[in-house]
XYZ file of C-alpha atoms in Angstrom:
508
model
C 0.225 0.134 0.111
C 2.977 2.648 0.862
C 4.482 1.625 -2.040
C 2.071 2.702 -4.187
C 1.520 5.498 -2.595
C 4.664 6.458 -3.168
C 4.692 6.088 -6.533
C 1.341 7.828 -7.202
C 2.809 10.822 -5.530
C 5.778 10.280 -8.003
C 4.024 10.678 -10.964
C 1.889 13.451 -9.923
C 5.315 15.174 -9.140
C 6.179 14.135 -12.435
C 3.323 15.438 -14.260
C 3.676 18.966 -12.624
C 7.372 18.567 -13.988
C 6.372 17.879 -17.220
C 3.730 20.979 -17.212
C 6.157 23.313 -16.204
C 8.602 22.053 -18.977
C 6.308 22.310 -21.289
C 5.280 25.828 -20.206
C 8.873 26.895 -20.585
C 9.727 25.232 -23.800
C 7.017 26.734 -25.668
C 8.923 30.508 -25.283
C 12.242 28.940 -26.399
C 13.190 29.279 -30.132
C 15.412 26.296 -30.261
C 13.874 22.415 -29.922
C 16.428 20.840 -27.619
C 14.073 17.786 -27.667
C 15.608 16.348 -30.212
C 18.581 15.775 -28.229
C 18.251 12.637 -26.237
C 19.778 12.909 -22.882
C 21.430 9.933 -21.805
C 22.696 8.878 -18.213
C 25.564 6.763 -19.231
C 26.662 6.123 -15.329
C 26.560 7.538 -11.520
C 29.606 7.960 -9.417
C 27.881 5.648 -7.268
C 25.336 3.361 -5.846
C 25.185 4.624 -2.302
C 25.320 8.446 -1.110
C 25.872 9.857 2.459
C 23.453 13.273 2.948
C 25.655 16.236 2.121
C 27.225 13.854 -0.775
C 28.272 15.264 -3.973
C 26.027 13.337 -7.271
C 28.349 13.026 -10.220
C 26.854 11.753 -13.306
C 28.173 11.243 -16.664
C 26.423 11.290 -20.027
C 25.526 12.823 -23.177
C 23.539 15.992 -23.812
C 23.367 17.430 -20.705
C 22.999 21.100 -22.106
C 19.534 20.219 -22.792
C 18.809 19.818 -18.993
C 16.681 22.617 -17.677
C 15.666 21.267 -13.494
C 17.367 18.346 -11.547
C 15.010 17.234 -8.993
C 14.974 14.753 -5.986
C 11.904 13.448 -5.212
C 9.441 16.283 -5.306
C 12.204 18.681 -4.474
C 14.266 20.934 -7.077
C 18.247 20.926 -6.499
C 20.544 23.577 -8.139
C 23.067 21.302 -10.178
C 26.104 22.308 -12.310
C 27.408 21.357 -15.911
C 30.834 20.571 -17.185
C 30.393 19.188 -20.655
C 29.426 15.393 -20.288
C 29.445 15.639 -16.143
C 26.396 16.527 -14.555
C 26.876 17.303 -10.517
C 24.776 18.285 -7.567
C 25.297 17.916 -3.912
C 22.634 16.368 -1.699
C 20.784 18.042 1.233
C 21.794 17.089 4.541
C 18.434 16.555 5.357
C 17.674 14.278 2.650
C 15.610 11.428 3.484
C 17.245 8.037 4.324
C 16.485 5.483 1.903
C 15.727 4.958 -2.386
C 15.757 8.338 -4.011
C 14.297 9.333 -7.470
C 16.552 12.083 -9.438
C 14.532 13.512 -12.585
C 16.534 15.410 -14.824
C 13.731 17.687 -16.766
C 14.232 19.257 -20.453
C 11.958 20.927 -22.502
C 8.725 19.698 -24.013
C 8.369 17.978 -20.607
C 11.127 15.624 -21.621
C 12.444 13.879 -18.470
C 15.516 11.065 -17.541
C 14.888 9.394 -14.242
C 17.734 7.508 -12.442
C 17.652 6.155 -8.537
C 20.122 6.785 -6.226
C 20.229 4.778 -2.668
C 20.877 7.439 0.245
C 22.156 5.750 3.268
C 23.060 7.146 6.715
C 26.605 7.958 7.618
C 27.965 5.357 9.475
C 28.170 5.889 13.285
C 31.619 7.124 15.225
C 33.053 4.615 17.592
C 36.062 5.028 19.957
C 37.762 2.094 20.709
C 40.918 3.272 22.579
C 42.945 6.552 23.823
C 46.503 6.559 23.975
C 46.334 7.711 27.660
C 43.880 8.231 30.219
C 45.272 11.508 31.874
C 46.894 14.076 30.081
C 47.611 17.527 31.276
C 46.441 21.092 29.548
C 48.888 21.040 25.927
C 49.379 17.431 25.692
C 48.456 15.266 23.245
C 46.085 12.262 23.317
C 45.397 10.117 20.302
C 41.847 8.495 19.613
C 41.596 4.916 17.600
C 38.278 4.275 16.181
C 36.039 4.025 13.239
C 33.527 6.634 10.912
C 35.770 9.621 12.465
C 35.825 11.312 9.239
C 33.137 14.036 8.605
C 34.353 15.627 11.761
C 32.453 18.205 13.311
C 34.146 18.450 16.445
C 35.980 17.221 19.823
C 35.494 18.182 23.284
C 37.024 17.362 26.284
C 34.523 17.716 29.752
C 32.373 20.089 27.145
C 35.505 22.466 26.127
C 36.726 22.122 22.512
C 39.732 20.684 21.647
C 42.432 21.310 18.831
C 42.417 18.711 16.574
C 45.614 18.372 15.345
C 45.397 15.795 12.649
C 42.359 14.071 11.767
C 41.374 10.632 9.588
C 38.716 8.191 9.224
C 40.440 5.843 12.207
C 42.815 8.577 14.161
C 42.611 11.330 15.445
C 45.323 13.530 17.170
C 43.764 16.235 19.794
C 45.500 18.975 22.419
C 43.938 18.771 25.949
C 42.501 22.306 26.094
C 43.117 25.202 28.485
C 40.029 25.800 31.044
C 39.514 22.176 32.607
C 40.389 21.617 36.439
C 42.910 19.541 37.304
C 42.575 15.852 38.391
C 39.157 15.393 37.928
C 37.318 12.700 35.265
C 36.681 14.932 31.550
C 34.671 12.992 29.118
C 36.022 12.925 25.645
C 33.380 12.855 22.948
C 33.697 13.313 19.124
C 31.016 14.067 16.958
C 30.868 13.923 13.021
C 27.882 14.452 11.026
C 26.819 10.526 11.364
C 26.803 11.061 15.304
C 28.316 11.239 18.489
C 30.302 9.117 20.288
C 32.329 9.246 24.224
C 35.353 7.448 24.758
C 34.697 4.436 27.112
C 36.327 4.398 30.347
C 37.317 7.627 32.256
C 39.871 10.045 31.247
C 41.462 12.767 33.407
C 42.798 16.074 33.147
C 45.817 16.275 35.022
C 49.485 14.105 34.625
C 49.790 10.314 35.181
C 51.707 10.367 38.237
C 53.180 6.477 36.817
C 55.573 6.944 34.134
C 55.375 4.891 30.788
C 51.863 3.557 32.262
C 51.115 2.750 28.348
C 54.211 0.503 28.486
C 55.208 1.992 25.199
C 58.991 2.480 26.083
C 61.056 -0.332 26.776
C 63.542 -2.951 24.542
C 62.055 -6.499 24.300
C 60.163 -7.527 27.164
C 61.363 -5.090 29.309
C 58.969 -1.849 30.433
C 61.145 1.241 31.102
C 60.172 2.452 34.368
C 58.750 -0.565 35.761
C 60.002 -3.781 37.660
C 59.411 -7.322 37.734
C 59.286 -8.211 41.546
C 58.117 -11.883 40.850
C 56.979 -13.792 37.889
C 59.248 -12.198 35.258
C 59.377 -14.553 32.800
C 55.355 -14.759 32.953
C 55.636 -10.585 32.075
C 55.972 -10.159 28.317
C 55.055 -7.175 25.782
C 52.812 -7.488 22.778
C 51.497 -5.570 20.239
C 49.447 -7.870 18.603
C 45.943 -7.441 17.306
C 43.244 -8.399 19.770
C 46.060 -8.536 22.443
C 47.217 -5.006 22.519
C 44.697 -2.121 23.925
C 47.034 0.578 22.422
C 50.470 0.089 20.444
C 52.310 -1.966 23.025
C 50.946 -3.674 25.651
C 51.562 -5.954 28.735
C 51.037 -9.656 28.711
C 50.834 -11.180 32.069
C 50.569 -15.427 32.874
C 49.648 -16.031 36.175
C 51.890 -18.369 38.493
C 49.149 -19.480 40.746
C 48.598 -19.511 44.904
C 49.570 -16.123 45.310
C 48.138 -12.382 43.816
C 52.314 -11.238 44.509
C 53.534 -14.510 42.554
C 53.351 -12.234 39.077
C 53.861 -9.057 40.054
C 54.884 -5.612 38.139
C 55.802 -2.507 40.078
C 56.223 1.023 38.846
C 58.768 3.204 39.503
C 58.395 5.596 42.695
C 55.414 8.262 42.208
C 55.658 11.479 44.581
C 52.632 10.638 46.385
C 51.278 13.119 49.595
C 50.601 10.817 52.692
C 46.695 11.516 53.489
C 45.771 12.588 49.992
C 43.176 10.529 47.803
C 44.333 9.175 44.581
C 42.701 7.080 41.933
C 44.804 4.106 39.993
C 43.717 2.589 36.854
C 43.962 0.251 34.030
C 42.530 -1.221 31.276
C 42.492 -5.223 31.144
C 41.026 -8.409 29.489
C 41.605 -11.900 29.986
C 42.497 -14.588 27.302
C 39.651 -16.459 26.157
C 40.032 -20.017 27.222
C 42.727 -19.769 29.414
C 42.262 -20.993 33.117
C 40.021 -19.010 35.756
C 38.272 -17.450 32.461
C 40.156 -14.322 33.878
C 39.940 -15.032 37.295
C 41.050 -12.375 39.356
C 43.733 -9.927 40.408
C 44.450 -7.110 42.234
C 46.673 -3.395 43.058
C 48.779 -3.099 45.998
C 51.298 0.002 46.768
C 54.996 -0.433 47.882
C 56.269 0.093 50.569
C 53.675 -0.071 53.475
C 51.679 -2.046 51.422
C 47.926 -1.099 50.542
C 45.582 -3.536 48.788
C 42.529 -3.414 47.033
C 39.858 -5.748 46.461
C 40.232 -8.875 43.931
C 38.681 -7.706 40.690
C 36.939 -10.405 38.255
C 38.460 -10.154 34.763
C 36.691 -11.246 31.543
C 37.522 -11.824 28.131
C 35.932 -8.108 27.344
C 38.413 -4.927 27.710
C 37.414 -3.037 31.008
C 38.648 -0.433 32.967
C 39.321 -1.328 36.747
C 39.547 1.596 39.338
C 40.797 1.689 42.549
C 40.877 4.417 45.135
C 42.683 4.968 48.324
C 44.688 7.518 50.645
C 48.526 7.413 50.419
C 49.928 6.336 53.720
C 54.146 6.578 52.216
C 55.953 9.024 49.668
C 57.411 8.210 47.438
C 55.193 4.695 46.638
C 54.797 2.417 43.640
C 52.016 1.034 42.432
C 51.908 -2.813 41.931
C 50.028 -4.897 39.637
C 49.101 -8.257 41.436
C 48.500 -10.631 38.900
C 49.351 -14.304 40.286
C 46.625 -15.711 41.932
C 45.404 -18.201 38.974
C 47.520 -20.554 37.469
C 48.250 -20.042 33.516
C 46.025 -17.119 33.401
C 46.634 -14.939 30.693
C 46.110 -11.132 31.241
C 46.900 -8.303 28.531
C 46.974 -4.702 30.409
C 47.662 -1.274 29.503
C 47.267 2.143 29.925
C 47.941 1.993 33.994
C 46.970 5.566 35.318
C 47.356 6.951 38.638
C 45.581 10.305 39.499
C 45.772 12.922 42.323
C 41.793 12.955 42.669
C 42.263 14.161 45.990
C 43.670 17.112 44.610
C 40.980 18.088 42.417
C 39.383 21.610 42.214
C 40.847 24.872 44.315
C 43.133 23.446 47.024
C 44.068 24.510 50.589
C 46.894 27.166 50.951
C 49.602 26.301 53.449
C 50.363 29.667 55.525
C 52.662 27.872 58.336
C 56.125 28.671 57.751
C 58.978 26.024 58.940
C 56.419 23.277 59.605
C 58.896 20.687 59.396
C 61.557 22.008 61.315
C 64.239 21.522 58.805
C 65.527 25.220 59.156
C 67.524 26.290 62.377
C 70.540 25.730 64.426
C 71.253 23.391 66.994
C 68.074 23.081 69.133
C 66.322 26.200 68.189
C 63.857 26.399 65.037
C 63.418 29.103 62.842
C 60.058 30.727 62.984
C 59.201 28.973 66.581
C 59.447 30.264 69.688
C 59.931 27.957 72.811
C 57.142 29.427 75.387
C 57.957 27.077 78.408
C 60.211 24.145 78.931
C 62.713 24.812 76.272
C 65.239 22.266 77.692
C 62.246 19.849 76.950
C 62.207 21.014 73.204
C 65.252 19.719 71.441
C 66.107 18.713 67.551
C 66.421 15.040 66.461
C 67.533 13.930 63.089
C 67.662 9.999 64.001
C 65.992 8.522 61.385
C 63.069 6.509 63.235
C 62.403 9.707 64.818
C 61.872 12.017 61.640
C 58.894 11.577 59.753
C 59.913 13.662 56.368
C 63.452 15.159 55.582
C 65.946 15.231 57.732
C 64.830 16.898 61.285
C 62.006 16.878 63.362
C 61.177 18.456 67.394
C 61.776 15.986 70.010
C 59.798 17.467 73.078
C 59.385 15.756 76.874
C 56.678 16.145 78.949
C 57.135 18.395 82.399
C 53.871 16.999 83.663
C 51.021 18.728 85.236
C 49.563 21.069 82.827
C 49.510 20.658 78.854
C 51.439 24.213 78.887
C 54.462 23.745 80.817
C 55.931 22.049 77.768
C 55.068 24.648 75.051
C 56.605 25.547 71.573
C 54.727 27.935 69.050
C 54.698 29.201 65.420
C 55.293 32.670 64.355
C 51.820 34.315 64.204
C 50.255 34.778 60.407
C 48.144 36.404 58.553
C 44.007 35.088 59.087
C 40.827 35.981 58.570
C 38.505 36.692 61.485
C 35.461 33.864 61.332
C 37.158 31.926 58.569
C 38.189 28.263 59.338
C 41.416 26.682 59.236
C 43.168 23.269 59.614
C 46.009 22.740 61.821
C 47.262 19.463 61.822
C 50.912 17.662 62.734
C 52.548 13.954 63.028
C 53.016 12.971 66.291
C 54.199 9.358 67.741
C 55.479 8.899 71.378
C 58.470 6.667 72.547
C 57.615 3.425 74.654
C 57.741 4.813 78.627
C 55.893 7.220 80.588
C 52.083 7.373 80.026
C 52.299 4.990 76.901
C 52.287 8.234 74.721
C 49.884 10.334 77.108
C 47.877 13.301 75.721
C 48.960 16.356 74.069
C 46.773 19.095 71.974
C 46.741 22.127 70.149
C 46.125 25.908 70.443
C 46.169 29.520 69.239
C 48.248 32.469 70.355
C 47.897 35.861 68.191
C 45.743 38.922 68.571
C 42.849 37.219 69.712
C 41.626 35.217 72.729
C 43.553 31.244 72.935
C 41.511 28.536 71.708
C 42.042 25.237 72.522
C 41.803 21.863 70.798
C 40.067 18.705 73.447
C 42.969 16.280 74.490
C 44.460 14.022 71.838
C 45.690 10.310 72.992
C 49.209 9.809 71.674
C 50.582 6.013 70.425
C 53.865 4.795 69.608
C 53.343 4.715 65.792
C 52.920 7.923 64.013
C 49.457 9.375 63.717
C 48.097 12.623 61.998
C 46.428 14.734 64.660
C 44.026 17.163 62.996
C 42.198 20.568 64.351
C 39.588 22.563 62.494
C 38.840 25.897 63.910
C 37.575 29.430 63.266
C 39.979 31.961 63.510
C 38.856 35.135 66.018
C 41.809 37.439 65.168
C 43.714 38.690 61.985
C 46.856 36.990 63.378
C 46.857 33.509 64.667
C 50.056 31.257 65.864
C 49.511 27.637 66.549
C 51.073 26.380 69.693
C 52.036 23.021 70.873
C 50.835 22.022 74.348
C 53.266 18.772 75.114
C 53.318 18.568 78.699
C 50.456 16.960 80.542
C 52.187 13.839 80.855
C 55.462 13.668 83.089
C 58.324 12.656 81.200
C 56.685 11.362 77.968
C 59.019 11.616 74.710
C 57.521 12.390 71.693
C 58.479 13.249 68.129
C 56.522 15.470 66.040
C 56.840 16.690 62.520
C 55.149 18.127 59.371
C 53.094 20.842 61.465
C 50.471 22.108 59.026
C 48.052 25.063 58.814
C 45.777 25.585 55.897
C 43.706 28.852 54.789
C 40.675 27.545 52.588
C 40.755 27.197 48.839
C 40.744 30.452 47.413
C 37.530 30.419 44.695
C 38.258 30.828 41.268
């Protein structure tokens, strides 16, 4: 029924065209209808919307109009070549092209209009890159490009083919935040799979592109080295050169690849990701793997691996600096994995950050038992410097304090006052541990000094392991110093390092 109506509609259209052509020809002095218009070939059988259609033939000089269905289309002649451009909104499917000559003489030709192929993104060269860095996008039908955006900001396209785009990360995006990459072509829109971060990948050679043979620059084979090899084979490599790992079996750490150390910040949140798939038919149907860190190992949960590429993710808070990212791949004997784009991003440092305003919080500066930018308010002989490795948390120097006993303020060190804003919230913190002995650590507190009334933190119990003590307070003055009140427990010995006073982030 619908096909009959279609041809009936076309018949009415042709009749209207013939009538119009006859009216025109009645005004012509020359009889062009004697010339037979012949279409010998059309450049293609299938066309996309917006394509140019090229017809070869003879006597095209007699053509007055070109219609596609019911719509007249502009055309160009060049001898025996007739060309016209399909509208971008042309209907998908079979289209009837009608050439109209004088005296209502017409020639028709069917063409097929097909939808442009939908773009597909298969892989990115990296899953983290800072402003100005280049990212390569691999996929299909990436031609007829209209735009590429990262986090809704348009990126500069360096080079473009149907299967590969090279773009530059634009400015104006917050670092260490996820920012989707989207490609728009005349055929549709595609977003890159997995997560992409604007910011530095803290792991060198996370894509395994660098290295000779089966070695990977900036990576160490901790265990199961013979089972850790390079591959660039189709179906195995995610992008370029990838890692092939063979599970030794028994324990996750028996097949283990570790990155070079990265400059992590203790207490900051990080996100570790990688692309991985298992080889079909190998034991365990993929089995499971995990991430860890080194030193002072932290462990992720176990991840079930399939035979399809997936991006797995672990969010953790750093407890050591510097530290390595470790891939623990050995639990399933003879399982084979393919791994690429291992990425470590400081997601805890995304957006505006608090500002350190305390001077010499690490106690590195000073002569003998004196500390630059600090004053010994009480118990001066009990406040000394230490450089012993097991008494210093970071750097070369820390504070050693002995409790006077009786009152917290009787052993007391105070920082220089720094500018603060009345009514604004600040965060003070320190790292501390006690030596075994009197009070089993006892208790300490922080307080404030400056041009306002003193404020006091609640008492904090100290252990023999390094711990971070944090105090959030609202400033009541324009000049504030942090006071360490360490005297409450008689003869308790404390080691203190990395004292901090953070002002809130500045709004951008």
